[in-house]
C-alpha cells in the first residue's frame, strides 16, 4: 500500500465518520466547571472579567501606561534608590542575586575615615625662620596621602586668647604656610577661621603667631578650618561613582551618635589615596575614629564650569557672617540688590 493509498483510505474513513455523526465527529469543547464557588456572585477567575480591558488594549486617550504597571517616573525613582542600596528593587528579582548585589553595592560605596588633628603645612622660608637656616622638615612617618609625611618638628601657636603647644608640621614644605585647626582650637586661640578646602586660602584667617626653637612667624593669613573632604584615588572614582569637585553625603558613626555629614568635597586625582578626612570636632561629634568606615549616601555633581551661581542678598549676608568679601569678578552672578547689600556691609570689592 502506497502513501497515497493510505491517505485516500484515511479520507474515506473520516468522510464516513462525519456522515455517520452528522458532520460533528470531533468532540464539542466543554468549558470545565470551576471547583466550588468561593464568592457567590463573583465572576470565576477564568471568565476574563477580572482583567481590565485597558490591560490588553490601552485606549489612545490613556496616559500611555497600561494600568497594571506603576507610573514610569515612580519606577525610575525606585530603581535609583535600589541602585544606591537605599530601598528594595521596584520589580521582584525573584532570587537572592538581587539581595547580594545590594549588599555588595553598599560595601563598595564605603570609605575609610581618617581623623586629622590640628596640623600645619609650612613654607620653606617660614620653616627656616622657625627652625634655623638651611633646615627642612624631617620625616617622622608617612601619612595616608602619597608623598606627605608627619615631620619630627612641632611649633607652638599663640593667639589673642590662648596658646596651643606641639602643633605637628606636615611635610614636605609647601608654597604657602597653611594652619588647619578645628573650630574648638579656633575658640581656644580666640580667632575665627573660615571653612576652606585645603589650598584655597582666599579670605583665610590670620592673627596668630607661630613659635619655633629658632624664631617666630606672625601669620597674616593661611589659617583655616579644613572643609571635610574625600580623597579619591583615580581608579576608585568609577567604583564610588564620584568625580573631582563633587559633594557627597556620608553616613557614619555608631548607634546613638550616627549622623550624615553633608558637603564632603571630593578631591580625585593622582596623588590621592581614597580616604575621607574629618577634623577632630567632626569625628568626636559623630563618634568615629581613624580606621572606621563611612558610607556614601548621596552625591551632588560638581558645578558646571562656566555656569555661575546666583548670589542673592541672603548669600551676601551669609558671606559677611563668614568674614568673606564679595568680588565683582567672583565665581557668582551678583544681583543688584546683593551688590548694594555688600557695599552697605563694606565687603564689596571691585577688583577680581
Ligand atoms: Zn586630606
CSV table of C-alpha atoms and ligand atoms in Angstrom, one decimal:
chain,number,residue,atom,x,y,z
A,1,UNK,CA,0.0,0.0,0.0
A,2,UNK,CA,1.5,3.3,-1.1
A,3,UNK,CA,1.4,6.6,0.8
A,4,UNK,CA,-1.2,8.0,-1.5
A,5,UNK,CA,-3.4,4.9,-0.9
A,6,UNK,CA,-3.1,5.3,2.8
A,7,UNK,CA,-4.1,9.0,2.6
A,8,UNK,CA,-7.1,8.1,0.5
A,9,UNK,CA,-8.2,5.5,3.0
A,10,UNK,CA,-7.9,7.9,5.8
A,11,UNK,CA,-10.0,10.5,3.9
A,12,UNK,CA,-12.7,7.8,3.2
A,13,UNK,CA,-12.9,6.7,6.9
A,14,UNK,CA,-13.1,10.4,8.0
A,15,UNK,CA,-15.8,11.1,5.5
A,16,UNK,CA,-17.9,8.1,6.6
A,17,UNK,CA,-17.5,9.0,10.3
A,18,UNK,CA,-18.6,12.6,9.5
A,19,UNK,CA,-21.6,11.4,7.7
A,20,UNK,CA,-22.5,8.9,10.5
A,21,UNK,CA,-22.3,11.6,13.2
A,22,UNK,CA,-24.0,14.4,11.2
A,23,UNK,CA,-20.6,16.1,10.5
A,24,UNK,CA,-19.9,16.6,14.2
A,25,UNK,CA,-17.5,13.8,14.7
A,26,UNK,CA,-15.0,15.9,16.6
A,27,UNK,CA,-16.0,16.2,20.3
A,28,UNK,CA,-17.6,19.6,21.2
A,29,UNK,CA,-15.3,21.6,23.6
A,30,UNK,CA,-16.8,21.8,27.1
A,31,UNK,CA,-15.8,24.5,29.5
A,32,UNK,CA,-14.7,22.9,32.8
A,33,UNK,CA,-16.7,23.8,35.8
A,34,UNK,CA,-14.6,25.7,38.4
A,35,UNK,CA,-14.1,23.8,41.7
A,36,UNK,CA,-16.7,25.3,44.1
A,37,UNK,CA,-17.9,28.9,44.2
A,38,UNK,CA,-16.0,30.8,46.9
A,39,UNK,CA,-17.8,34.1,46.4
A,40,UNK,CA,-21.4,33.8,45.3
A,41,UNK,CA,-22.0,36.2,42.5
A,42,UNK,CA,-18.3,36.8,41.8
A,43,UNK,CA,-17.0,36.1,38.3
A,44,UNK,CA,-14.8,33.0,38.2
A,45,UNK,CA,-11.1,33.7,37.6
A,46,UNK,CA,-11.2,32.0,34.2
A,47,UNK,CA,-14.0,34.2,33.0
A,48,UNK,CA,-11.7,37.0,31.9
A,49,UNK,CA,-13.9,39.6,33.6
A,50,UNK,CA,-11.3,40.3,36.4
A,51,UNK,CA,-8.9,41.8,33.9
A,52,UNK,CA,-9.3,45.4,32.9
A,53,UNK,CA,-9.7,45.9,29.1
A,54,UNK,CA,-7.0,48.6,29.2
A,55,UNK,CA,-4.5,45.9,30.3
A,56,UNK,CA,-4.7,44.3,26.9
A,57,UNK,CA,-5.9,47.2,24.8
A,58,UNK,CA,-5.0,50.6,26.2
A,59,UNK,CA,-7.1,53.3,24.7
A,60,UNK,CA,-5.4,56.1,22.7
A,61,UNK,CA,-6.6,58.7,25.2
A,62,UNK,CA,-4.9,57.0,28.2
A,63,UNK,CA,-1.7,58.2,29.8
A,64,UNK,CA,0.3,55.8,27.7
A,65,UNK,CA,0.9,53.4,30.5
A,66,UNK,CA,-1.0,50.2,30.9
A,67,UNK,CA,-2.8,50.2,34.3
A,68,UNK,CA,-1.0,47.2,35.7
A,69,UNK,CA,2.4,49.0,35.7
A,70,UNK,CA,3.5,51.6,38.2
A,71,UNK,CA,3.9,55.1,36.8
A,72,UNK,CA,7.2,55.4,34.9
A,73,UNK,CA,8.7,58.2,37.0
A,74,UNK,CA,8.0,56.3,40.2
A,75,UNK,CA,9.8,53.3,38.7
A,76,UNK,CA,12.8,55.4,37.9
A,77,UNK,CA,13.0,56.8,41.5
A,78,UNK,CA,12.6,53.4,43.0
A,79,UNK,CA,15.2,51.9,40.7
A,80,UNK,CA,17.7,54.7,41.6
A,81,UNK,CA,17.0,54.2,45.3
A,82,UNK,CA,17.6,50.5,44.9
A,83,UNK,CA,20.8,51.1,43.0
A,84,UNK,CA,22.0,53.3,45.8
A,85,UNK,CA,21.2,50.4,48.2
A,86,UNK,CA,18.6,52.5,49.9
A,87,UNK,CA,15.5,50.6,49.1
A,88,UNK,CA,14.1,47.4,47.7
A,89,UNK,CA,14.2,46.8,43.9
A,90,UNK,CA,11.0,48.0,42.2
A,91,UNK,CA,10.5,44.8,40.4
A,92,UNK,CA,10.8,41.4,42.1
A,93,UNK,CA,14.1,39.9,41.2
A,94,UNK,CA,13.0,36.5,42.3
A,95,UNK,CA,16.3,35.3,43.6
A,96,UNK,CA,19.0,36.0,46.2
A,97,UNK,CA,21.1,37.6,43.4
A,98,UNK,CA,19.4,41.0,44.0
A,99,UNK,CA,20.0,40.9,47.7
A,100,UNK,CA,23.6,40.0,47.2
A,101,UNK,CA,24.1,42.8,44.7
A,102,UNK,CA,22.5,45.3,47.1
A,103,UNK,CA,24.9,44.2,49.8
A,104,UNK,CA,28.0,44.4,47.6
A,105,UNK,CA,26.9,47.8,46.3
A,106,UNK,CA,26.8,49.0,49.9
A,107,UNK,CA,30.2,47.6,50.6
A,108,UNK,CA,31.7,49.2,47.5
A,109,UNK,CA,30.4,52.6,48.4
A,110,UNK,CA,32.1,52.6,51.8
A,111,UNK,CA,35.2,54.6,52.5
A,112,UNK,CA,37.7,54.6,55.4
A,113,UNK,CA,37.8,57.6,57.8
A,114,UNK,CA,41.0,59.4,58.6
A,115,UNK,CA,40.7,61.9,61.5
A,116,UNK,CA,43.0,64.9,61.1
A,117,UNK,CA,44.2,66.6,64.3
A,118,UNK,CA,45.3,70.2,64.0
A,119,UNK,CA,48.4,70.4,61.8
A,120,UNK,CA,50.4,72.9,59.8
A,121,UNK,CA,51.9,72.9,56.3
A,122,UNK,CA,54.9,75.3,56.3
A,123,UNK,CA,56.6,77.2,53.5
A,124,UNK,CA,60.3,76.6,53.2
A,125,UNK,CA,61.0,80.3,54.3
A,126,UNK,CA,58.8,80.0,57.3
A,127,UNK,CA,60.4,76.7,58.3
A,128,UNK,CA,63.9,78.3,58.2
A,129,UNK,CA,62.6,81.2,60.3
A,130,UNK,CA,61.2,78.8,62.9
A,131,UNK,CA,63.9,76.1,63.0
A,132,UNK,CA,67.1,77.8,61.6
A,133,UNK,CA,68.8,78.5,58.3
A,134,UNK,CA,69.2,75.5,56.0
A,135,UNK,CA,66.8,73.3,57.9
A,136,UNK,CA,63.9,71.4,56.3
A,137,UNK,CA,61.2,69.2,57.8
A,138,UNK,CA,62.4,65.7,58.9
A,139,UNK,CA,60.4,62.7,58.0
A,140,UNK,CA,58.9,61.0,61.1
A,141,UNK,CA,56.4,58.8,59.5
A,142,UNK,CA,54.5,58.8,56.2
A,143,UNK,CA,50.8,59.7,56.3
A,144,UNK,CA,48.0,58.2,54.2
A,145,UNK,CA,48.2,60.7,51.3
A,146,UNK,CA,51.1,59.7,49.0
A,147,UNK,CA,54.3,61.8,49.4
A,148,UNK,CA,53.2,63.5,52.6
A,149,UNK,CA,54.7,62.9,56.0
A,150,UNK,CA,54.3,63.9,59.6
A,151,UNK,CA,57.6,65.6,60.4
A,152,UNK,CA,59.6,65.4,63.6
A,153,UNK,CA,59.1,69.1,64.2
A,154,UNK,CA,56.3,70.9,66.0
A,155,UNK,CA,55.5,74.5,66.7
A,156,UNK,CA,53.6,76.4,69.3
A,157,UNK,CA,50.7,78.6,68.1
A,158,UNK,CA,49.8,81.7,70.0
A,159,UNK,CA,46.5,83.6,69.6
A,160,UNK,CA,44.8,86.5,71.3
A,161,UNK,CA,43.1,84.2,73.9
A,162,UNK,CA,45.3,81.2,74.2
A,163,UNK,CA,48.1,79.1,73.1
A,164,UNK,CA,48.5,75.5,71.7
A,165,UNK,CA,51.8,73.7,72.0
A,166,UNK,CA,53.1,70.9,69.8
A,167,UNK,CA,51.3,71.5,66.5
A,168,UNK,CA,52.6,68.9,64.1
A,169,UNK,CA,54.2,70.0,60.9
A,170,UNK,CA,53.2,68.0,57.8
A,171,UNK,CA,55.8,67.9,55.1
A,172,UNK,CA,57.1,68.4,52.6
A,173,UNK,CA,57.4,72.2,52.6
A,174,UNK,CA,54.6,74.0,50.6
A,175,UNK,CA,54.4,77.2,48.7
A,176,UNK,CA,52.4,78.9,51.4
A,177,UNK,CA,52.0,78.2,55.1
A,178,UNK,CA,48.6,76.8,56.0
A,179,UNK,CA,47.4,76.1,59.5
A,180,UNK,CA,44.5,73.7,59.8
A,181,UNK,CA,42.6,74.0,63.1
A,182,UNK,CA,39.3,72.6,64.4
A,183,UNK,CA,36.6,75.1,65.4
A,184,UNK,CA,37.4,74.2,69.1
A,185,UNK,CA,41.0,75.1,68.5
A,186,UNK,CA,39.9,78.5,67.0
A,187,UNK,CA,37.8,79.2,70.0
A,188,UNK,CA,40.7,78.3,72.4
A,189,UNK,CA,43.1,80.6,70.5
A,190,UNK,CA,40.5,83.4,70.2
A,191,UNK,CA,40.2,83.6,66.4
A,192,UNK,CA,37.5,82.9,63.8
A,193,UNK,CA,38.8,80.9,60.8
A,194,UNK,CA,36.7,80.1,57.7
A,195,UNK,CA,35.9,76.6,56.5
A,196,UNK,CA,38.0,76.2,53.4
A,197,UNK,CA,39.2,73.4,51.1
A,198,UNK,CA,43.0,72.9,51.6
A,199,UNK,CA,44.9,75.3,49.4
A,200,UNK,CA,42.1,77.8,49.0
A,201,UNK,CA,43.5,80.5,51.3
A,202,UNK,CA,41.5,83.4,49.9
A,203,UNK,CA,39.9,85.1,52.9
A,204,UNK,CA,41.6,82.8,55.4
A,205,UNK,CA,42.2,84.0,59.0
A,206,UNK,CA,45.4,85.4,60.4
A,207,UNK,CA,46.3,87.0,63.7
A,208,UNK,CA,48.3,84.0,65.1
A,209,UNK,CA,52.0,83.7,65.9
A,210,UNK,CA,54.0,80.5,65.2
A,211,UNK,CA,56.8,79.9,67.7
A,212,UNK,CA,59.7,77.6,66.9
A,213,UNK,CA,63.0,77.0,68.6
A,214,UNK,CA,64.9,79.4,66.3
A,215,UNK,CA,62.3,82.2,65.9
A,216,UNK,CA,58.7,83.3,65.5
A,217,UNK,CA,56.5,83.9,62.4
A,218,UNK,CA,53.5,86.2,62.6
A,219,UNK,CA,50.7,84.7,60.4
A,220,UNK,CA,48.7,87.3,58.4
A,221,UNK,CA,46.6,84.6,56.8
A,222,UNK,CA,46.6,80.9,56.0
A,223,UNK,CA,44.5,79.8,59.0
A,224,UNK,CA,41.6,77.6,58.0
A,225,UNK,CA,39.2,75.1,59.3
A,226,UNK,CA,39.6,72.3,56.7
A,227,UNK,CA,36.5,71.6,54.7
A,228,UNK,CA,35.7,67.9,55.2
A,229,UNK,CA,36.8,66.1,52.1
A,230,UNK,CA,37.0,62.8,50.5
A,231,UNK,CA,40.3,62.0,48.8
A,232,UNK,CA,39.7,59.5,45.9
A,233,UNK,CA,42.4,57.6,44.0
A,234,UNK,CA,41.8,57.8,40.3
A,235,UNK,CA,41.0,54.1,40.0
A,236,UNK,CA,38.3,54.3,42.7
A,237,UNK,CA,36.3,57.1,41.1
A,238,UNK,CA,34.2,54.9,39.0
A,239,UNK,CA,33.5,52.3,41.7
A,240,UNK,CA,32.4,55.0,44.2
A,241,UNK,CA,30.5,56.9,41.5
A,242,UNK,CA,32.1,60.3,42.1
A,243,UNK,CA,34.1,62.9,40.2
A,244,UNK,CA,36.5,65.6,41.3
A,245,UNK,CA,34.7,68.5,42.8
A,246,UNK,CA,31.5,66.6,43.6
A,247,UNK,CA,30.0,66.9,47.0
A,248,UNK,CA,28.9,63.8,48.8
A,249,UNK,CA,26.9,63.0,51.9
A,250,UNK,CA,28.4,60.4,54.2
A,251,UNK,CA,26.7,58.4,56.9
A,252,UNK,CA,28.9,57.4,59.8
A,253,UNK,CA,29.1,56.7,63.5
A,254,UNK,CA,27.9,54.1,65.9
A,255,UNK,CA,24.2,53.8,67.0
A,256,UNK,CA,23.4,56.7,69.2
A,257,UNK,CA,25.8,59.1,67.5
A,258,UNK,CA,25.1,58.1,63.9
A,259,UNK,CA,25.0,61.1,61.6
A,260,UNK,CA,25.1,62.1,58.0
A,261,UNK,CA,27.8,64.6,57.0
A,262,UNK,CA,26.9,66.8,54.0
A,263,UNK,CA,29.1,68.9,51.8
A,264,UNK,CA,32.0,66.4,51.8
A,265,UNK,CA,34.1,67.7,48.9
A,266,UNK,CA,35.6,65.1,46.6
A,267,UNK,CA,39.2,65.5,45.6
A,268,UNK,CA,40.0,63.0,43.0
A,269,UNK,CA,43.3,62.7,41.1
A,270,UNK,CA,46.8,61.2,41.1
A,271,UNK,CA,48.5,61.7,44.4
A,272,UNK,CA,45.3,60.9,46.4
A,273,UNK,CA,44.6,57.8,48.4
A,274,UNK,CA,40.9,57.0,49.0
A,275,UNK,CA,40.0,58.2,52.5
A,276,UNK,CA,37.7,60.8,54.0
A,277,UNK,CA,39.3,63.4,56.2
A,278,UNK,CA,37.4,64.8,59.2
A,279,UNK,CA,38.7,67.1,61.8
A,280,UNK,CA,38.7,66.2,65.5
A,281,UNK,CA,35.5,68.1,66.3
A,282,UNK,CA,33.6,66.4,63.5
A,283,UNK,CA,34.9,62.9,64.4
A,284,UNK,CA,34.1,63.4,68.1
A,285,UNK,CA,30.6,64.6,67.2
A,286,UNK,CA,30.0,61.5,65.1
A,287,UNK,CA,31.8,59.2,67.5
A,288,UNK,CA,34.2,57.9,64.9
A,289,UNK,CA,38.0,57.4,64.8
A,290,UNK,CA,40.6,56.8,62.2
A,291,UNK,CA,40.0,53.5,60.5
A,292,UNK,CA,36.2,53.5,60.9
A,293,UNK,CA,34.1,53.4,57.8
A,294,UNK,CA,31.6,55.9,56.3
A,295,UNK,CA,29.0,55.1,53.6
A,296,UNK,CA,28.3,57.4,50.7
A,297,UNK,CA,24.6,58.0,50.8
A,298,UNK,CA,24.2,61.0,48.5
A,299,UNK,CA,26.0,63.0,45.8
A,300,UNK,CA,25.6,66.3,44.1
A,301,UNK,CA,27.7,66.9,41.0
A,302,UNK,CA,30.4,69.5,40.7
A,303,UNK,CA,29.1,72.8,39.4
A,304,UNK,CA,29.4,73.0,35.6
A,305,UNK,CA,32.4,75.1,34.6
A,306,UNK,CA,31.4,78.4,33.2
A,307,UNK,CA,27.9,78.4,34.8
A,308,UNK,CA,27.9,80.8,37.7
A,309,UNK,CA,25.6,80.5,40.7
A,310,UNK,CA,23.4,83.5,41.6
A,311,UNK,CA,24.5,85.4,44.6
A,312,UNK,CA,21.5,87.0,46.4
A,313,UNK,CA,21.2,89.3,49.4
A,314,UNK,CA,20.8,86.4,51.6
A,315,UNK,CA,24.1,84.9,50.2
A,316,UNK,CA,25.8,88.2,50.8
A,317,UNK,CA,24.7,88.2,54.5
A,318,UNK,CA,26.0,84.6,54.9
A,319,UNK,CA,29.3,85.6,53.3
A,320,UNK,CA,29.5,88.6,55.6
A,321,UNK,CA,28.9,86.3,58.6
A,322,UNK,CA,31.7,84.1,57.5
A,323,UNK,CA,34.0,87.1,57.1
A,324,UNK,CA,34.3,86.8,53.3
A,325,UNK,CA,34.4,89.5,50.7
A,326,UNK,CA,32.3,89.8,47.6
A,327,UNK,CA,34.3,90.3,44.5
A,328,UNK,CA,32.9,91.8,41.3
A,329,UNK,CA,34.7,89.0,39.3
A,330,UNK,CA,33.9,86.2,41.8
A,331,UNK,CA,32.5,82.8,40.7
A,332,UNK,CA,28.9,84.0,41.0
A,333,UNK,CA,26.5,86.4,39.4
A,334,UNK,CA,25.7,89.2,41.8
A,335,UNK,CA,22.1,90.5,41.8
A,336,UNK,CA,21.9,94.4,42.0
A,337,UNK,CA,20.3,94.1,45.5
A,338,UNK,CA,23.1,91.8,46.6
A,339,UNK,CA,25.7,94.2,45.3
A,340,UNK,CA,24.0,97.1,47.3
A,341,UNK,CA,23.9,95.0,50.4
A,342,UNK,CA,27.6,94.0,50.0
A,343,UNK,CA,28.5,97.7,49.6
A,344,UNK,CA,26.5,98.6,52.6
A,345,UNK,CA,28.2,95.9,54.6
A,346,UNK,CA,31.6,97.1,53.4
A,347,UNK,CA,32.6,93.8,51.9
A,348,UNK,CA,32.3,94.7,48.2
A,349,UNK,CA,35.5,94.6,46.1
A,350,UNK,CA,35.6,96.0,42.6
A,351,UNK,CA,38.7,94.0,41.6
A,352,UNK,CA,38.5,90.3,40.9
B,1,LIG,ZN1,43.0,65.4,53.4
